Short mmCIF file of C-alpha atoms and ligand atoms in Angstrom, two decimals:
data_model
loop_
_atom_site.label_atom_id
_atom_site.label_comp_id
_atom_site.label_asym_id
_atom_site.label_seq_id
_atom_site.Cartn_x
_atom_site.Cartn_y
_atom_site.Cartn_z
CA MET A 1 131.69 67.91 85.94
CA GLU A 2 129.29 70.85 85.78
CA ARG A 3 128.30 70.83 82.59
CA ARG A 4 127.69 75.28 81.08
CA SER A 5 125.56 76.05 78.82
CA ALA A 6 125.09 79.35 76.54
CA PRO A 7 123.19 82.06 78.50
CA HIS A 8 119.34 82.53 77.62
CA LEU A 9 119.76 86.47 75.85
CA LEU A 10 117.59 88.84 77.44
CA ALA A 11 117.74 92.86 76.56
CA SER A 12 116.29 94.82 78.97
CA GLU A 13 115.93 99.08 78.86
CA VAL A 14 117.33 98.94 82.98
CA VAL A 15 118.94 95.49 84.65
CA VAL A 16 117.41 95.36 88.43
CA VAL A 17 120.78 93.19 90.40
CA GLY A 18 118.44 91.96 94.50
CA GLY A 19 115.82 91.39 94.89
CA GLY A 20 114.72 92.60 98.17
CA TYR A 21 112.94 95.74 99.63
CA ALA A 22 115.41 98.00 97.80
CA GLY A 23 115.46 96.43 94.06
CA LEU A 24 111.63 95.87 94.16
CA SER A 25 111.11 99.70 95.06
CA ALA A 26 113.69 100.62 92.37
CA ALA A 27 112.06 97.74 89.52
CA LEU A 28 108.28 99.43 91.02
CA ARG A 29 108.86 103.11 90.24
CA LEU A 30 110.80 102.40 87.19
CA HIS A 31 107.96 100.64 85.62
CA ASP A 32 105.78 102.48 87.31
CA HIS A 33 107.12 105.57 84.76
CA ALA A 34 106.98 102.51 82.25
CA VAL A 35 110.67 101.78 81.95
CA ASP A 36 110.95 98.66 80.96
CA VAL A 37 113.18 96.91 83.74
CA THR A 38 114.11 92.82 84.68
CA LEU A 39 115.37 92.52 88.45
CA VAL A 40 117.39 89.20 88.87
CA GLU A 41 117.92 87.64 92.26
CA ALA A 42 119.90 85.53 93.32
CA ALA A 43 117.67 83.50 96.45
CA ASP A 44 114.58 81.64 95.55
CA ARG A 45 111.69 83.68 96.68
CA VAL A 46 112.07 87.89 97.13
CA GLY A 47 112.45 89.49 100.45
CA GLY A 48 115.58 89.59 101.18
CA ARG A 49 116.85 90.59 104.69
CA VAL A 50 113.00 90.61 105.49
CA LEU A 51 111.56 86.46 105.75
CA SER A 52 108.22 85.67 106.51
CA GLU A 53 107.80 81.89 107.11
CA THR A 54 103.73 80.84 107.14
CA ARG A 55 103.39 77.94 109.60
CA PRO A 56 101.15 75.12 108.34
CA ASP A 57 98.70 76.35 111.60
CA GLY A 58 98.71 79.80 109.74
CA THR A 59 100.80 81.30 112.13
CA ILE A 60 103.42 83.90 110.72
CA LEU A 61 106.40 84.32 111.97
CA ASP A 62 109.06 87.30 110.35
CA HIS A 63 112.61 85.92 110.90
CA GLY A 64 114.27 88.93 110.03
CA GLY A 65 113.07 92.51 109.82
CA GLN A 66 109.70 92.57 110.96
CA TRP A 67 109.32 96.34 112.43
CA VAL A 68 107.59 99.67 111.06
CA GLY A 69 107.33 102.99 113.29
CA PRO A 70 105.10 105.81 111.53
CA THR A 71 108.08 108.70 110.74
CA GLN A 72 109.34 105.33 107.79
CA THR A 73 106.99 106.81 105.52
CA ARG A 74 108.07 105.20 102.40
CA LEU A 75 107.55 101.56 103.32
CA LEU A 76 103.82 102.66 104.91
CA ALA A 77 103.38 104.17 101.53
CA LEU A 78 103.94 100.89 99.41
CA ALA A 79 102.36 99.13 102.75
CA ALA A 80 99.21 101.47 101.76
CA ARG A 81 99.65 101.41 98.14
CA PHE A 82 99.49 96.96 98.07
CA ALA A 83 96.71 96.92 101.08
CA CYS A 84 99.30 95.31 104.17
CA PRO A 85 97.55 96.28 107.43
CA THR A 86 100.03 96.84 109.99
CA PHE A 87 99.36 96.56 114.02
CA PRO A 88 100.73 98.14 116.55
CA THR A 89 104.03 95.54 118.54
CA TRP A 90 102.36 94.83 122.11
CA GLU A 91 104.21 96.12 125.13
CA LYS A 92 101.49 96.72 127.72
CA GLY A 93 102.03 95.51 131.92
CA SER A 94 106.06 95.39 133.05
CA HIS A 95 108.79 94.70 131.31
CA ILE A 96 111.75 92.80 132.66
CA GLU A 97 115.69 93.78 133.05
CA VAL A 98 117.62 90.94 133.69
CA ARG A 99 120.42 92.31 135.59
CA HIS A 100 124.48 90.62 134.87
CA ASP A 101 124.79 90.29 138.26
CA GLY A 102 121.46 87.86 137.80
CA ALA A 103 118.35 89.57 139.29
CA ARG A 104 115.24 90.17 137.53
CA VAL A 105 113.80 93.25 137.37
CA PRO A 106 110.88 94.64 136.89
CA TYR A 107 110.14 98.41 135.03
CA THR A 108 107.56 100.56 133.04
CA GLY A 109 109.86 103.48 130.16
CA ALA A 110 112.46 103.56 128.93
CA ALA A 111 114.29 101.64 132.15
CA PRO A 112 114.43 101.29 135.54
CA ALA A 113 114.15 104.63 137.67
CA GLY A 114 117.73 105.07 139.41
CA ALA A 115 119.16 101.54 137.83
CA PRO A 116 122.44 101.95 138.71
CA GLY A 117 123.91 103.02 135.53
CA VAL A 118 120.58 104.31 133.83
CA ALA A 119 121.74 108.54 134.98
CA ALA A 120 125.11 108.10 132.92
CA TYR A 121 123.78 106.24 130.21
CA ALA A 122 121.14 109.07 129.42
CA ARG A 123 124.04 111.90 129.99
CA VAL A 124 125.47 110.22 126.47
CA THR A 125 122.87 108.77 124.98
CA GLY A 126 121.66 112.64 125.23
CA LEU A 127 125.02 113.35 123.85
CA LEU A 128 124.73 111.45 121.11
CA ASP A 129 121.89 113.15 120.06
CA ALA A 130 123.09 116.11 120.71
CA HIS A 131 126.64 115.62 118.30
CA ALA A 132 124.67 113.63 115.53
CA ARG A 133 122.23 116.86 115.95
CA THR A 134 125.26 118.27 113.43
CA VAL A 135 125.55 115.17 111.51
CA ASP A 136 124.41 116.22 107.79
CA THR A 137 123.48 112.96 106.00
CA ALA A 138 123.09 113.42 102.66
CA ARG A 139 126.75 114.81 102.37
CA PRO A 140 127.74 113.34 105.73
CA TRP A 141 131.53 113.97 105.12
CA ARG A 142 130.38 117.92 105.56
CA THR A 143 129.84 117.46 108.96
CA PRO A 144 131.69 119.96 110.98
CA ARG A 145 133.80 117.35 113.21
CA PHE A 146 133.39 114.70 110.84
CA ALA A 147 137.44 113.04 110.77
CA GLU A 148 137.47 113.51 114.12
CA TRP A 149 135.24 111.17 114.92
CA ASP A 150 135.21 108.70 112.16
CA ALA A 151 138.43 108.26 113.39
CA LEU A 152 137.33 106.68 117.18
CA SER A 153 135.48 103.95 118.49
CA ALA A 154 132.07 104.23 119.62
CA GLY A 155 133.85 102.07 122.21
CA ASP A 156 136.89 104.14 122.69
CA TRP A 157 134.34 107.56 122.92
CA PHE A 158 132.09 105.78 126.12
CA HIS A 159 135.48 105.66 127.58
CA ALA A 160 136.79 108.34 127.53
CA GLU A 161 133.06 109.78 128.56
CA ILE A 162 131.85 107.73 131.48
CA ASP A 163 133.99 105.28 133.78
CA ASP A 164 131.16 103.68 134.68
CA ALA A 165 130.31 99.80 134.16
CA ASP A 166 126.98 99.57 133.98
CA ALA A 167 126.93 101.96 131.99
CA LEU A 168 129.26 101.18 129.56
CA ARG A 169 127.36 97.32 129.98
CA ARG A 170 124.37 99.09 129.04
CA LEU A 171 125.94 101.74 125.82
CA ALA A 172 126.91 97.92 124.43
CA LEU A 173 123.55 96.50 124.64
CA ALA A 174 121.94 99.30 122.62
CA VAL A 175 125.22 98.80 120.16
CA GLN A 176 124.25 94.80 119.79
CA GLY A 177 120.67 95.68 119.54
CA LEU A 178 121.24 98.25 116.89
CA TRP A 179 124.52 97.71 115.18
CA CYS A 180 124.72 93.65 116.17
CA THR A 181 128.32 94.57 116.84
CA GLU A 182 130.17 95.45 119.68
CA PRO A 183 131.13 99.17 120.91
CA ASP A 184 135.35 98.86 119.67
CA GLU A 185 134.23 97.77 116.88
CA ILE A 186 132.25 100.46 115.42
CA SER A 187 132.88 103.95 113.41
CA LEU A 188 131.65 106.42 116.67
CA PHE A 189 131.02 109.05 113.17
CA HIS A 190 128.98 105.99 111.96
CA VAL A 191 126.62 105.71 115.06
CA LEU A 192 125.71 109.19 115.18
CA PHE A 193 124.24 108.92 111.29
CA TYR A 194 123.01 106.38 111.72
CA ILE A 195 120.97 107.81 114.57
CA ALA A 196 120.27 110.67 112.61
CA ALA A 197 119.00 109.09 109.53
CA ALA A 198 116.66 108.01 112.16
CA GLY A 199 115.58 111.36 113.33
CA GLY A 200 117.05 110.71 117.25
CA PHE A 201 118.30 107.94 119.64
CA GLU A 202 114.60 107.45 121.23
CA GLN A 203 112.99 106.87 117.44
CA LEU A 204 115.59 103.68 116.87
CA MET A 205 115.56 102.54 120.48
CA GLU A 206 111.73 102.34 121.68
CA THR A 207 108.44 101.41 120.69
CA ARG A 208 105.34 103.45 120.85
CA GLY A 209 105.49 106.48 117.82
CA CYS A 210 109.22 105.03 117.10
CA ALA A 211 111.05 101.90 114.91
CA GLN A 212 109.43 99.61 117.12
CA ASP A 213 106.18 100.89 116.60
CA SER A 214 104.02 97.90 114.54
CA ARG A 215 103.59 95.11 112.56
CA PHE A 216 102.54 93.46 109.32
CA THR A 217 99.41 92.30 109.52
CA GLY A 218 100.41 89.07 106.80
CA GLY A 219 104.24 89.17 107.40
CA ALA A 220 107.25 92.02 106.17
CA ALA A 221 107.53 90.07 103.38
CA ALA A 222 103.76 90.78 102.10
CA PRO A 223 104.21 94.14 100.89
CA ALA A 224 107.88 92.91 98.44
CA ARG A 225 105.45 89.60 96.97
CA ALA A 226 103.03 92.10 96.20
CA ILE A 227 105.75 94.04 94.33
CA ALA A 228 106.68 90.90 92.68
CA ASP A 229 103.14 90.24 91.56
CA LEU A 230 103.25 92.95 90.08
CA LEU A 231 106.44 92.34 88.58
CA GLY A 232 105.34 89.21 86.98
CA ASP A 233 107.40 87.42 85.31
CA ARG A 234 110.43 90.79 85.43
CA VAL A 235 111.67 89.38 87.94
CA ARG A 236 113.76 86.32 87.69
CA LEU A 237 114.97 83.98 91.12
CA GLY A 238 117.20 81.94 91.23
CA GLU A 239 119.74 84.19 89.42
CA PRO A 240 123.05 85.47 90.77
CA ALA A 241 124.08 88.47 89.46
CA ARG A 242 128.60 86.98 88.81
CA ALA A 243 129.36 89.27 86.66
CA ILE A 244 128.44 92.80 85.38
CA THR A 245 130.71 94.98 82.07
CA CYS A 246 130.57 98.23 81.36
CA ASP A 247 130.65 99.90 77.41
CA ALA A 248 130.17 102.27 75.67
CA ASP A 249 126.92 100.17 75.03
CA GLY A 250 126.16 100.38 78.68
CA VAL A 251 125.57 97.87 81.17
CA ARG A 252 125.68 93.01 80.44
CA VAL A 253 124.82 91.19 83.69
CA ARG A 254 125.65 87.74 83.89
CA THR A 255 124.41 85.67 86.12
CA ARG A 256 123.36 81.74 86.18
CA SER A 257 121.71 81.34 83.10
CA LEU A 258 120.75 84.07 81.50
CA GLU A 259 122.47 87.05 80.29
CA ILE A 260 120.82 90.72 80.45
CA ARG A 261 121.95 93.71 78.02
CA ALA A 262 120.76 96.77 79.29
CA ARG A 263 121.84 100.96 79.11
CA ARG A 264 121.63 101.32 83.30
CA ALA A 265 121.84 98.96 86.00
CA VAL A 266 120.71 99.77 89.40
CA VAL A 267 123.04 97.21 91.93
CA ALA A 268 120.97 96.64 95.18
CA LEU A 269 123.11 94.08 97.65
CA PRO A 270 124.62 94.90 100.64
CA PRO A 271 128.20 95.71 100.26
CA HIS A 272 129.35 92.09 100.06
CA ALA A 273 127.09 90.89 98.22
CA VAL A 274 128.56 93.38 96.16
CA ARG A 275 132.09 92.83 96.03
CA ASP A 276 131.51 89.42 94.91
CA VAL A 277 130.16 90.16 91.83
CA GLU A 278 133.15 90.39 89.05
CA PHE A 279 133.42 93.69 87.35
CA GLY A 280 135.15 94.81 84.45
CA PRO A 281 135.88 97.01 84.87
CA PRO A 282 136.95 96.52 88.34
CA LEU A 283 135.51 99.35 90.30
CA PRO A 284 137.17 102.33 91.43
CA ARG A 285 138.98 102.03 94.58
CA ALA A 286 137.58 103.78 97.39
CA ARG A 287 133.78 102.01 96.38
CA GLY A 288 136.15 98.63 97.26
CA GLY A 289 137.12 101.01 100.31
CA TRP A 290 133.94 101.52 101.19
CA LEU A 291 133.09 98.22 101.28
CA GLU A 292 135.76 96.33 102.43
CA GLY A 293 135.02 98.88 105.57
CA ASN A 294 131.55 98.27 105.43
CA PRO A 295 131.41 94.24 106.83
CA MET A 296 127.94 93.23 108.02
CA GLY A 297 126.19 93.22 111.56
CA ARG A 298 125.98 89.07 113.41
CA VAL A 299 122.84 88.58 114.22
CA ALA A 300 120.07 85.52 115.41
CA LYS A 301 116.86 86.29 115.62
CA VAL A 302 115.30 83.22 117.94
CA HIS A 303 110.98 82.92 118.76
CA ALA A 304 109.58 80.50 120.43
CA VAL A 305 105.99 79.65 120.15
CA TYR A 306 103.54 78.78 122.86
CA ALA A 307 99.95 77.97 123.00
CA THR A 308 99.62 81.25 124.32
CA PRO A 309 100.99 84.10 125.96
CA PHE A 310 100.48 83.47 129.49
CA TRP A 311 102.58 86.06 130.17
CA ARG A 312 100.77 88.87 130.08
CA GLU A 313 98.05 87.32 132.05
CA ALA A 314 100.70 87.76 134.97
CA GLY A 315 101.44 91.05 133.62
CA LEU A 316 104.56 91.26 131.51
CA SER A 317 104.74 92.91 127.92
CA GLY A 318 107.52 90.47 127.68
CA VAL A 319 109.88 92.95 126.95
CA ALA A 320 113.63 92.49 127.82
CA THR A 321 116.81 93.35 128.20
CA LEU A 322 118.73 91.26 129.60
CA TYR A 323 123.00 91.90 131.28
CA ASP A 324 123.91 88.08 132.38
CA GLU A 325 125.72 85.75 130.90
CA GLY A 326 122.54 83.87 128.56
CA PRO A 327 122.82 84.18 124.66
CA VAL A 328 119.66 86.38 124.07
CA GLY A 329 119.60 90.80 125.23
CA VAL A 330 116.84 91.20 124.07
CA VAL A 331 113.16 89.81 124.19
CA PHE A 332 109.65 90.46 123.15
CA ASP A 333 106.22 90.14 123.20
CA ASN A 334 106.18 88.35 119.22
CA SER A 335 102.51 87.26 119.62
CA PRO A 336 99.92 87.55 116.41
CA GLU A 337 97.44 90.67 117.20
CA ASP A 338 94.41 87.97 117.51
CA ALA A 339 96.53 86.05 119.95
CA SER A 340 95.88 82.82 119.08
CA CYS A 341 98.94 81.71 120.16
CA GLY A 342 101.34 84.04 121.75
CA ILE A 343 105.49 83.91 120.44
CA LEU A 344 108.39 84.94 121.98
CA VAL A 345 111.42 86.61 119.86
CA GLY A 346 114.93 86.87 121.15
CA PHE A 347 117.71 88.60 120.00
CA VAL A 348 121.84 87.30 120.10
CA TYR A 349 124.28 89.20 118.09
CA GLY A 350 127.83 90.64 118.44
CA ARG A 351 130.29 88.29 120.09
CA ARG A 352 127.12 86.74 122.47
CA LEU A 353 125.95 85.26 119.17
CA ASP A 354 130.17 84.87 118.51
CA ALA A 355 129.68 82.15 121.98
CA PHE A 356 126.03 80.81 121.11
CA THR A 357 127.28 79.78 117.32
CA ALA A 358 130.24 77.17 118.76
CA LEU A 359 126.98 75.35 121.42
CA ASP A 360 126.02 72.24 119.40
CA ALA A 361 121.57 73.01 118.20
CA SER A 362 120.62 71.61 121.40
CA ALA A 363 122.08 73.41 124.02
CA ARG A 364 121.35 76.37 121.99
CA ARG A 365 118.14 76.46 122.22
CA SER A 366 118.61 75.74 126.20
CA ALA A 367 120.46 79.06 126.63
CA VAL A 368 117.80 80.88 124.68
CA LEU A 369 114.62 79.01 127.08
CA ALA A 370 116.76 79.72 130.05
CA SER A 371 117.20 83.09 129.20
CA PHE A 372 113.24 83.26 128.25
CA THR A 373 112.92 81.85 131.71
CA ARG A 374 114.87 84.55 133.76
CA VAL A 375 112.41 86.53 132.42
CA VAL A 376 108.12 85.42 132.01
CA GLY A 377 108.66 82.38 133.85
CA PRO A 378 109.47 78.13 134.65
CA ARG A 379 106.23 77.93 131.50
CA ALA A 380 108.62 79.63 128.88
CA GLY A 381 110.60 76.09 129.46
CA SER A 382 108.59 74.06 127.18
CA PRO A 383 107.71 75.57 123.59
CA ARG A 384 105.01 74.24 121.05
CA LEU A 385 107.76 74.61 118.59
CA TYR A 386 111.27 76.78 118.65
CA THR A 387 113.46 78.24 115.56
CA GLU A 388 116.71 79.70 115.00
CA GLN A 389 117.61 82.28 112.10
CA ASP A 390 121.06 82.89 111.90
CA TRP A 391 121.84 85.05 109.51
CA THR A 392 125.55 84.95 109.43
CA ARG A 393 124.70 81.67 107.83
CA ASP A 394 122.19 82.73 104.60
CA PRO A 395 124.12 82.69 102.36
CA TYR A 396 123.00 85.90 100.61
CA ALA A 397 122.90 88.37 103.90
CA ARG A 398 125.59 86.34 105.35
CA GLY A 399 124.64 88.33 109.07
CA GLY A 400 121.88 92.20 109.87
CA TYR A 401 120.89 93.89 110.65
CA GLU A 402 122.94 95.84 108.08
CA ALA A 403 126.43 96.65 107.65
CA TYR A 404 128.40 99.29 109.25
CA ALA A 405 131.27 101.18 108.94
CA ARG A 406 133.95 100.41 110.58
CA PRO A 407 137.01 103.79 112.35
CA GLY A 408 138.01 105.11 109.13
CA ALA A 409 136.02 103.62 106.77
CA TRP A 410 133.66 107.05 105.97
CA SER A 411 136.91 109.76 105.99
CA ARG A 412 139.04 107.22 103.88
CA HIS A 413 137.04 106.30 100.89
CA GLY A 414 132.27 107.62 102.26
CA GLU A 415 132.73 110.82 99.91
CA ALA A 416 133.77 109.25 96.83
CA GLY A 417 133.26 104.86 97.28
CA TRP A 418 129.82 105.59 99.26
CA ARG A 419 126.61 105.40 96.13
CA THR A 420 127.59 108.09 93.78
CA PRO A 421 127.14 106.22 90.58
CA THR A 422 129.93 104.84 88.77
CA GLY A 423 129.04 104.81 84.99
CA PRO A 424 126.23 103.30 83.99
CA LEU A 425 125.56 101.35 87.77
CA HIS A 426 123.59 103.21 90.45
CA TRP A 427 124.42 102.40 94.02
CA ALA A 428 120.83 100.71 95.86
CA GLY A 429 120.53 99.47 98.63
CA THR A 430 119.29 99.74 102.60
CA GLU A 431 123.36 100.95 103.54
CA THR A 432 123.21 103.58 100.87
CA ALA A 433 120.29 105.53 102.19
CA SER A 434 120.13 108.76 103.80
CA GLU A 435 117.37 108.22 105.84
CA TRP A 436 116.34 105.08 107.69
CA ASN A 437 119.52 104.22 107.25
CA GLY A 438 119.83 100.36 107.85
CA TYR A 439 116.24 99.84 107.96
CA ILE A 440 113.61 98.24 105.23
CA ASP A 441 112.44 102.58 104.85
CA GLY A 442 115.99 103.47 104.27
CA ALA A 443 116.08 100.40 101.69
CA VAL A 444 112.88 102.02 100.22
CA SER A 445 113.87 105.16 99.66
CA SER A 446 117.74 103.85 98.78
CA GLY A 447 115.03 102.06 95.92
CA LEU A 448 113.42 105.48 94.77
CA ARG A 449 116.77 107.63 94.95
CA ALA A 450 118.89 104.88 92.73
CA ALA A 451 115.74 105.23 90.14
CA ASP A 452 115.16 108.70 89.51
CA GLU A 453 119.05 108.84 89.37
CA VAL A 454 118.78 106.15 86.30
CA LEU A 455 115.17 108.13 84.92
CA ARG A 456 117.16 111.54 84.82
CA ALA A 457 119.54 109.20 82.50
CA VAL A 458 117.73 107.15 80.41
CA ARG A 459 114.34 109.41 80.47
CA GLY A 460 115.87 113.28 81.04
C1 LIG B 1 117.23 89.95 112.09
C2 LIG B 1 116.54 90.96 111.17
C3 LIG B 1 115.47 92.30 112.52
C4 LIG B 1 115.35 93.16 111.57
N1 LIG B 1 114.73 93.56 112.14
C5 LIG B 1 114.72 95.36 111.07
C6 LIG B 1 113.03 95.80 111.34
O1 LIG B 1 112.10 95.19 112.56
N2 LIG B 1 112.61 96.90 111.30
C7 LIG B 1 113.61 97.31 109.63
O2 LIG B 1 112.89 98.21 109.01
N3 LIG B 1 114.83 96.13 109.67
C8 LIG B 1 114.61 95.49 110.71
N4 LIG B 1 115.83 94.99 109.46
C9 LIG B 1 117.42 95.16 108.26
C10 LIG B 1 116.13 95.41 107.31
O3 LIG B 1 115.66 93.72 107.10
C11 LIG B 1 117.29 95.96 106.40
O4 LIG B 1 117.62 96.93 106.23
C12 LIG B 1 116.75 95.77 105.39
O5 LIG B 1 115.58 94.64 104.75
C13 LIG B 1 117.11 95.22 103.59
O6 LIG B 1 116.66 95.36 102.01
P1 LIG B 1 118.02 95.41 100.81
O7 LIG B 1 117.16 95.80 99.79
O8 LIG B 1 118.97 97.00 101.44
O9 LIG B 1 118.74 94.63 101.00
P2 LIG B 1 118.31 92.62 100.99
O10 LIG B 1 117.35 92.62 101.91
O11 LIG B 1 119.87 92.15 101.52
O12 LIG B 1 118.54 92.67 99.45
C14 LIG B 1 119.45 92.23 98.04
C15 LIG B 1 119.34 91.07 97.76
O13 LIG B 1 120.03 91.28 96.97
C16 LIG B 1 120.73 89.74 96.78
N5 LIG B 1 121.02 88.68 96.30
C17 LIG B 1 122.77 88.58 97.24
N6 LIG B 1 123.53 88.30 96.36
C18 LIG B 1 122.92 89.05 94.70
C19 LIG B 1 124.06 88.78 93.62
N7 LIG B 1 124.78 88.15 93.53
N8 LIG B 1 122.63 88.42 92.34
C20 LIG B 1 121.54 88.73 92.68
N9 LIG B 1 120.94 88.77 93.96
C21 LIG B 1 121.58 88.66 94.99
C22 LIG B 1 119.68 88.76 98.27
O14 LIG B 1 119.57 87.58 98.25
C23 LIG B 1 118.71 89.32 98.60
O15 LIG B 1 116.91 89.10 98.18
C24 LIG B 1 116.62 93.57 110.48
C25 LIG B 1 117.14 92.45 109.59
C26 LIG B 1 117.26 92.07 110.24
C27 LIG B 1 118.36 90.44 109.71
#
C-alpha cells in the first residue's frame, strides 16, 4: 500500500510549474525582479524537451532540441548571459537525396535543381509564405482568412493546389520535419501561423542564417542548467504538480511532497501535461478544448557515433533527405566542433515512427543504420555507439518537438483558450509563443511574457 505522508508546506510569492526553458525563463525573470519564486519540476533534471547527455568519453549528445538560429535572440541572450558558446552546424560538401524509388542523388543548395516535384513544391511553399505574411501572430483570430484556413488540414489544401506525387512527397516530408505529424492531421492555419512566427518558411527549413544555424558547444541544455544553478534551492526537482487550486487568496500547488501557497502561478507545461493536472475550479471550457485540440507530434531522434566523420573525406556533408520506405526522414552531421569523433543524427517522425516503434530494438537499429548507409556508404553500418530517444515514450514530454493544432482547434477555442490567463494562473510553454512557436526560443519568450503578466499583477 502506498504510504502518503502530509505534504511539506511552503509559501512563495509565485510558483512556476515546469522546468523546461519556458518555466526556467519565467522563474529567472521573476527572480531578477526580486520576486520570491519556487519552481517545481516533475523530472529529476531541468531542460524538459532539451536533453544533453555527456558520455563517459566527454562526447555530448543532444537527444532533444539542439539548434539555434540568429533571429532566436532570446535564447541567444540567455546563452550570452551564462557564457554558453555555440558553433556553426556542419554543412560543407554535397547533400544526398534518396528518392522514393531508392535513387541516390547528390546535390548542393536547398534541393536538387530540376528534380521531380521541386518546381511545384517551390510554388506551393511560396504560396504558404505569402499567406503566412497575413497572419497576426499575437492575435491569430484577427487574421483575415482565419476560419477558412483553420477548417482545412494542410493535406486538404496541398491536394487542392497540386496534383504532383513528387511535390506532395516533398511537402509531406516538410510537414514531418517541422511538426512531426502528417499533412492530413494538422490545421492549415496552424502551419501558416507557425511559418509566420518563425519569420518565413526558409527560416524553418534551412541551416545557415536560419533555424538550424548553430549548436551549443556544451549541449543545448547548458543554459538551462546554468539558470537552475543560479536559482539554487528555489528549483524543486522530482515534484510533479498534481493539483492546482485557486481561491480568493491566490493558488495552491500540490506536488508529490509539497503544498505551495502563492499569489500567482506560471504553468509552463505542454498541453497534454496541463490536462493531467487536477484544477480546482476546473479550467474554463475554451482552455480545455484548446488543450484537447493540440496533440503532441511524434518523433524519435537517433544517433550513430563513429571514430571520425569519414563522410567529410568523401566530400559529403552528412545532410540528407530520404523519401524511401526507411524510418529516417532527415539526416545531419552532428559531430562535435573539433570533429574528435563523427556523429550522424537522424529523425524518425509521424507515420514513419508509428511503423518504427512496431519493430524490436535490433530491427530498429538495423533499419536506421541501413538509412545512414544509403546516405554515406557502408562504413555507416558499424558505429561504435547507437542511441535512440523516442520522445513519445518520455513520461513528461510524451512526444515532440511540440504540440500542433488540429483543424478547427484555433477557430473553436484559440481566442479564449490559447494563453489568456485563468485568474491567477498564467500560461507559458513554447506552444503559447507568438515568435518561434515550437522552438526553444519560443519557450523562452513565452516564459518572459508570462513573467511580465505576473509582474504587472503583483507589482503593478
Ligand atoms: C527531438 C526534438 C528535437 C527538437 N529540436 C529543436 C531544435 O533543434 N531547436 C529548437 O529550438 N527546438 C527544438 N525542439 C523543440 C524544443 O525542444 C521545445 O520547443 C522546448 O524545449 C519546449 O520548452 P518548454 O519549456 O515549452 O516545454 P518542456 O521542455 O516540455 O518543459 C516542460 C517541463 O515540465 C515538466 N513537467 C511535465 N509535467 C509536469 C508536472 N505535472 N509538474 C511539474 N513539471 C512537469 C517536464 O518534465 C518539463 O521539464 C526539439 C524538440 C524535440 C523533442
